[in-house]
mmCIF file of C-alpha atoms in Angstrom:
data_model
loop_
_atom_site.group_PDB
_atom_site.id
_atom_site.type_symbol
_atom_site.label_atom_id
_atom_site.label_comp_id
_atom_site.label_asym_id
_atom_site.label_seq_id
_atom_site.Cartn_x
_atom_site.Cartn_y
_atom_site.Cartn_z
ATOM 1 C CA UNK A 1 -22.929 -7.096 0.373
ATOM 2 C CA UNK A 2 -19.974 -8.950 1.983
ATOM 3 C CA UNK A 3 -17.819 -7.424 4.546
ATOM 4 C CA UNK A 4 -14.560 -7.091 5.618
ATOM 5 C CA UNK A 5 -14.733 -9.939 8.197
ATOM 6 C CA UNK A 6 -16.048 -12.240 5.088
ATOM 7 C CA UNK A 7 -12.801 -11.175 2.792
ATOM 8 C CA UNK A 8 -10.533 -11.421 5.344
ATOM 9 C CA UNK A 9 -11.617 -15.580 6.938
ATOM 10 C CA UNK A 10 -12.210 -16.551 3.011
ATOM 11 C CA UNK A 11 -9.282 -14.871 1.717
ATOM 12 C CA UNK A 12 -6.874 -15.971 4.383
ATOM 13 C CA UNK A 13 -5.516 -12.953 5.155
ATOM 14 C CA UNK A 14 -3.478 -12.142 8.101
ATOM 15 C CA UNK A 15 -1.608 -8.856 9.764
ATOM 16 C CA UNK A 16 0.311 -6.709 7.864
ATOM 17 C CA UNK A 17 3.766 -5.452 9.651
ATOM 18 C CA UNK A 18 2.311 -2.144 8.173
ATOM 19 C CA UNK A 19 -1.437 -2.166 8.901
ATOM 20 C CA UNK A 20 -4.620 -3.926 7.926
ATOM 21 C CA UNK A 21 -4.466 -7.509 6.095
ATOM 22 C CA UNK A 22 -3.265 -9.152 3.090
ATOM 23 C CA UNK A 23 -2.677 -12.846 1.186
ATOM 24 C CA UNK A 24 -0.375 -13.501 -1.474
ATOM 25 C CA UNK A 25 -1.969 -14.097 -4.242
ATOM 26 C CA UNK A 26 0.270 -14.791 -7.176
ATOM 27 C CA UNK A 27 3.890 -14.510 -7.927
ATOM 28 C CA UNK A 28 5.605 -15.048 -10.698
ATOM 29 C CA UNK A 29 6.978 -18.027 -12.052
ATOM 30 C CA UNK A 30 9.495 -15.919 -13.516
ATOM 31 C CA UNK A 31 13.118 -14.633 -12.067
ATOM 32 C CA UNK A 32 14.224 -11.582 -12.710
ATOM 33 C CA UNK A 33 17.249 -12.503 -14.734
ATOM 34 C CA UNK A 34 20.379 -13.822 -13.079
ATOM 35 C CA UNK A 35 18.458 -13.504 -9.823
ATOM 36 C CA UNK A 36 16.974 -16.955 -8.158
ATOM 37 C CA UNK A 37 16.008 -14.977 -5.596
ATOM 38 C CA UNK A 38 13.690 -12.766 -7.310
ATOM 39 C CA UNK A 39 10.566 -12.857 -8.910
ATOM 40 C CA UNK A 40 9.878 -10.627 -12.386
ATOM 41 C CA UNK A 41 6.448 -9.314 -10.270
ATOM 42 C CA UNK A 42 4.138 -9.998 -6.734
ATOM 43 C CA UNK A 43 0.915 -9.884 -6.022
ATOM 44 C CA UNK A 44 -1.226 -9.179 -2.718
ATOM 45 C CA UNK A 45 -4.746 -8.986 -1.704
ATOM 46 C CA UNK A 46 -4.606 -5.950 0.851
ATOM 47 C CA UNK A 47 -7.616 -4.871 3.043
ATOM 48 C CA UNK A 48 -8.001 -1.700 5.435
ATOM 49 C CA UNK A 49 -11.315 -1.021 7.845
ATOM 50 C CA UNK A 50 -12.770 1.903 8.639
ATOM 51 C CA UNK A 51 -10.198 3.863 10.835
ATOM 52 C CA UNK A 52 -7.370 1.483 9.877
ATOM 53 C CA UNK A 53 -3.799 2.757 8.030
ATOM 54 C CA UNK A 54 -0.808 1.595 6.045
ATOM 55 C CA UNK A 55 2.042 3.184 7.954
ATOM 56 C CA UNK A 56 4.857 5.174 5.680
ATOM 57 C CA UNK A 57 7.196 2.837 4.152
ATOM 58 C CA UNK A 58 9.052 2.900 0.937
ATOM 59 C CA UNK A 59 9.656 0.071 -1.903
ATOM 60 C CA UNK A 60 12.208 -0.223 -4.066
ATOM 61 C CA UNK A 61 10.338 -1.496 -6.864
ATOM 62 C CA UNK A 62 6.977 0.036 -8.619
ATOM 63 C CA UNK A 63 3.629 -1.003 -6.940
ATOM 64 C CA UNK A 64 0.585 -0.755 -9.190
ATOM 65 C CA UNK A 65 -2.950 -0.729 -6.585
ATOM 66 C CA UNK A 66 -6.040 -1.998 -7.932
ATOM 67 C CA UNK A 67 -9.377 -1.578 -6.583
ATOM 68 C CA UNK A 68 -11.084 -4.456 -5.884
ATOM 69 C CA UNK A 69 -14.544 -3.884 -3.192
ATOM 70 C CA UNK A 70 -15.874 -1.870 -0.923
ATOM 71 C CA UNK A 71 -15.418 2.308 -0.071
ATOM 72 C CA UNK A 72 -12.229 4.099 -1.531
ATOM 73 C CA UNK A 73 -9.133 4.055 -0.288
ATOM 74 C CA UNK A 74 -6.826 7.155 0.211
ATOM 75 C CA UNK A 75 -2.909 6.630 -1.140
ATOM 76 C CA UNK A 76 -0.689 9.396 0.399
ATOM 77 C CA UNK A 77 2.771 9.779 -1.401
ATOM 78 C CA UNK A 78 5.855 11.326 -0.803
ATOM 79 C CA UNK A 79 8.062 11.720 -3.875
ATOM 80 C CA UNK A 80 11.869 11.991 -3.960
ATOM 81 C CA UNK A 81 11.681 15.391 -4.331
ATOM 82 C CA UNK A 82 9.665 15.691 -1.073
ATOM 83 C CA UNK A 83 6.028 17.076 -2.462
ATOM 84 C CA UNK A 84 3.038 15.493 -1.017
ATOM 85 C CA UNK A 85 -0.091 14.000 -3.107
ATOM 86 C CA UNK A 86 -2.854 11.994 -2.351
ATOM 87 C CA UNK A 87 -5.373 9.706 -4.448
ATOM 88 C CA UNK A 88 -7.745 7.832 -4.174
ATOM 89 C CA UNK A 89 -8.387 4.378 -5.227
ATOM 90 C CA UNK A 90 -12.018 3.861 -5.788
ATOM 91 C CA UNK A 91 -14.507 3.836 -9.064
ATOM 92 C CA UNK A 92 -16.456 6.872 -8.560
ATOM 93 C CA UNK A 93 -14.250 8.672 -11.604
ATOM 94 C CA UNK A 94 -16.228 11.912 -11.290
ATOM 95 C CA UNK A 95 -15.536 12.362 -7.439
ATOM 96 C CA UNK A 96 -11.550 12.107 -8.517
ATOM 97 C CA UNK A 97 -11.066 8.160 -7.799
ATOM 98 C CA UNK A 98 -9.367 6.074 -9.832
ATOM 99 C CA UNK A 99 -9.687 2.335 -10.055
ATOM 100 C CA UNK A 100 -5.814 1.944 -10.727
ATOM 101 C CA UNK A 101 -2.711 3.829 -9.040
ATOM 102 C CA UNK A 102 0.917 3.856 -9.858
ATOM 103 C CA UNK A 103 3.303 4.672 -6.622
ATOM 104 C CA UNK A 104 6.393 4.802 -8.312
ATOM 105 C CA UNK A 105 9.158 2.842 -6.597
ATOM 106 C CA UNK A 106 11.405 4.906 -3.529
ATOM 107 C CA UNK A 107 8.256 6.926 -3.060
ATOM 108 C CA UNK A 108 7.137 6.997 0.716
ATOM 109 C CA UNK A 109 3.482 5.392 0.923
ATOM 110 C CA UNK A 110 0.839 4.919 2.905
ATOM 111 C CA UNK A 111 -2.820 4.350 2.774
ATOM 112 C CA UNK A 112 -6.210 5.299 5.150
ATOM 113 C CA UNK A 113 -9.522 3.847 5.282
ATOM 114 C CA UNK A 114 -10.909 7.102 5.709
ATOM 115 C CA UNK A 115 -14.999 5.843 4.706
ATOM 116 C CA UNK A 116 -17.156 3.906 6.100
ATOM 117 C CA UNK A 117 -16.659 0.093 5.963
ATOM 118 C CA UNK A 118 -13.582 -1.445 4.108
ATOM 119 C CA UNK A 119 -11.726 -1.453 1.015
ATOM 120 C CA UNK A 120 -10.548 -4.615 -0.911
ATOM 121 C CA UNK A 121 -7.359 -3.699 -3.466
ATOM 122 C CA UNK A 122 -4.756 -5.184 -5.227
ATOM 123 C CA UNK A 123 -1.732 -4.772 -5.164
ATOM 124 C CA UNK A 124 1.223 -5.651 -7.922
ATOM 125 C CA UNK A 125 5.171 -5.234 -7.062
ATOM 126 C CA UNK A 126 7.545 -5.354 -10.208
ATOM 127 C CA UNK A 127 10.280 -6.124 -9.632
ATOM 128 C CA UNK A 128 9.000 -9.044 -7.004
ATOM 129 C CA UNK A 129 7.938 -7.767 -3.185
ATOM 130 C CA UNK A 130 10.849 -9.050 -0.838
ATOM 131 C CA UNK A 131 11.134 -7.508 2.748
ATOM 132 C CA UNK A 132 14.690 -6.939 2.291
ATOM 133 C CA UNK A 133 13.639 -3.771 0.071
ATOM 134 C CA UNK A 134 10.779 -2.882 2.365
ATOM 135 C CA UNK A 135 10.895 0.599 4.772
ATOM 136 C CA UNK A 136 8.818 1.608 7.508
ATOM 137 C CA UNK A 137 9.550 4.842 8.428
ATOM 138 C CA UNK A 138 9.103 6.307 12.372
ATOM 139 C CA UNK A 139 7.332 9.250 12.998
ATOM 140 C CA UNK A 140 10.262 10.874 14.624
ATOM 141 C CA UNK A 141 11.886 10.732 10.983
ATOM 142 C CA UNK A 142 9.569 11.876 8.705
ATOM 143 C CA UNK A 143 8.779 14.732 10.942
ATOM 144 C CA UNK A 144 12.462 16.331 10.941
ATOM 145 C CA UNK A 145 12.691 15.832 7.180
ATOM 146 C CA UNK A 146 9.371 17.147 5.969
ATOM 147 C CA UNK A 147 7.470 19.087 8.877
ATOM 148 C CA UNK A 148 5.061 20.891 7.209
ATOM 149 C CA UNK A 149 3.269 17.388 6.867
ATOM 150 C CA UNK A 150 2.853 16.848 10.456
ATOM 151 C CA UNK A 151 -0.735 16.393 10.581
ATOM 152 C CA UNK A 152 -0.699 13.089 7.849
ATOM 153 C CA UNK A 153 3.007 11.907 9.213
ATOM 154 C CA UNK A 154 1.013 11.446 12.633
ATOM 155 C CA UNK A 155 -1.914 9.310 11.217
ATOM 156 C CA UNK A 156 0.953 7.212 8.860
ATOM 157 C CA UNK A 157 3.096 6.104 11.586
ATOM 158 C CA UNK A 158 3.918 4.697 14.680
ATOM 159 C CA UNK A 159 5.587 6.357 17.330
#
């Protein structure tokens, strides 16, 4: 069984602003049209350990996870309308996991290792990833709009 050490050195993954590691892995050749700037869709290798969390932040384009090795991995998502729901991103279908997730775009997301060992995904961003449409929220923020999450809010972010 190969670890997380082995997927991150072969890979070539580094830090994430957010938490854990990824690589780029594809992009499109594509623009999205009239754009030069912008891809049609991007696509990451992302990795969390055991203990290890994707702060809050919010996209402005649809990202589509993908399971790729190791334990599940626990997707918590804020919707526009402020209601809370987790998943998980795993292949155990009868325990509730689900080998593909949607997090629709201006959701705020995050993710926790929450097992033992790691978790391997995939990640796809359509329209193209670019930082200029990336969020990371501050605890401080998320608390005073939606306090009755207080408990998850503290494990998602950074002071």
């Amino acid at each position: 069984m190969n670890s997380a050490e082995y997927f991150i050195e072969n890979l070539e993954m580094i830090a994430h602003p957010e938490g854990g590691y990824y690589k780029e892995s594809f992009v499109s050749e594509e623009d999205i049209r009239g754009r030069k700037d912008r891809k049609l869709w991007t696509s990451i290798y992302f990795l969390l350990r055991k203990g290890e969390v994707s702060n809050f932040h919010r996209l402005k384009s649809d990202e589509m996870w993908y399971y790729h090795s190791g334990s599940p991995l626990t997707i918590y998502m804020i919707s526009s309308e402020g209601e809370l729901t987790e998943e998980k991103l795993g292949l155990n279908i009868q325990n509730g996991e689900r080998p593909q997730i949607l997090v629709p775009k201006d959701y705020i997301f995050g993710s926790a290792m929450n097992e033992e060992g790691y978790a391997l995904v995939g990640c796809m961003v359509s329209p193209g990833f670019h930082f200029d449409d990336f969020e990371l929220f501050k605890r401080e923020e998320l608390l005073n709009n939606y306090p009755k999450y207080k408990e998850i809010i503290n494990k998602l972010t950074r002071e």
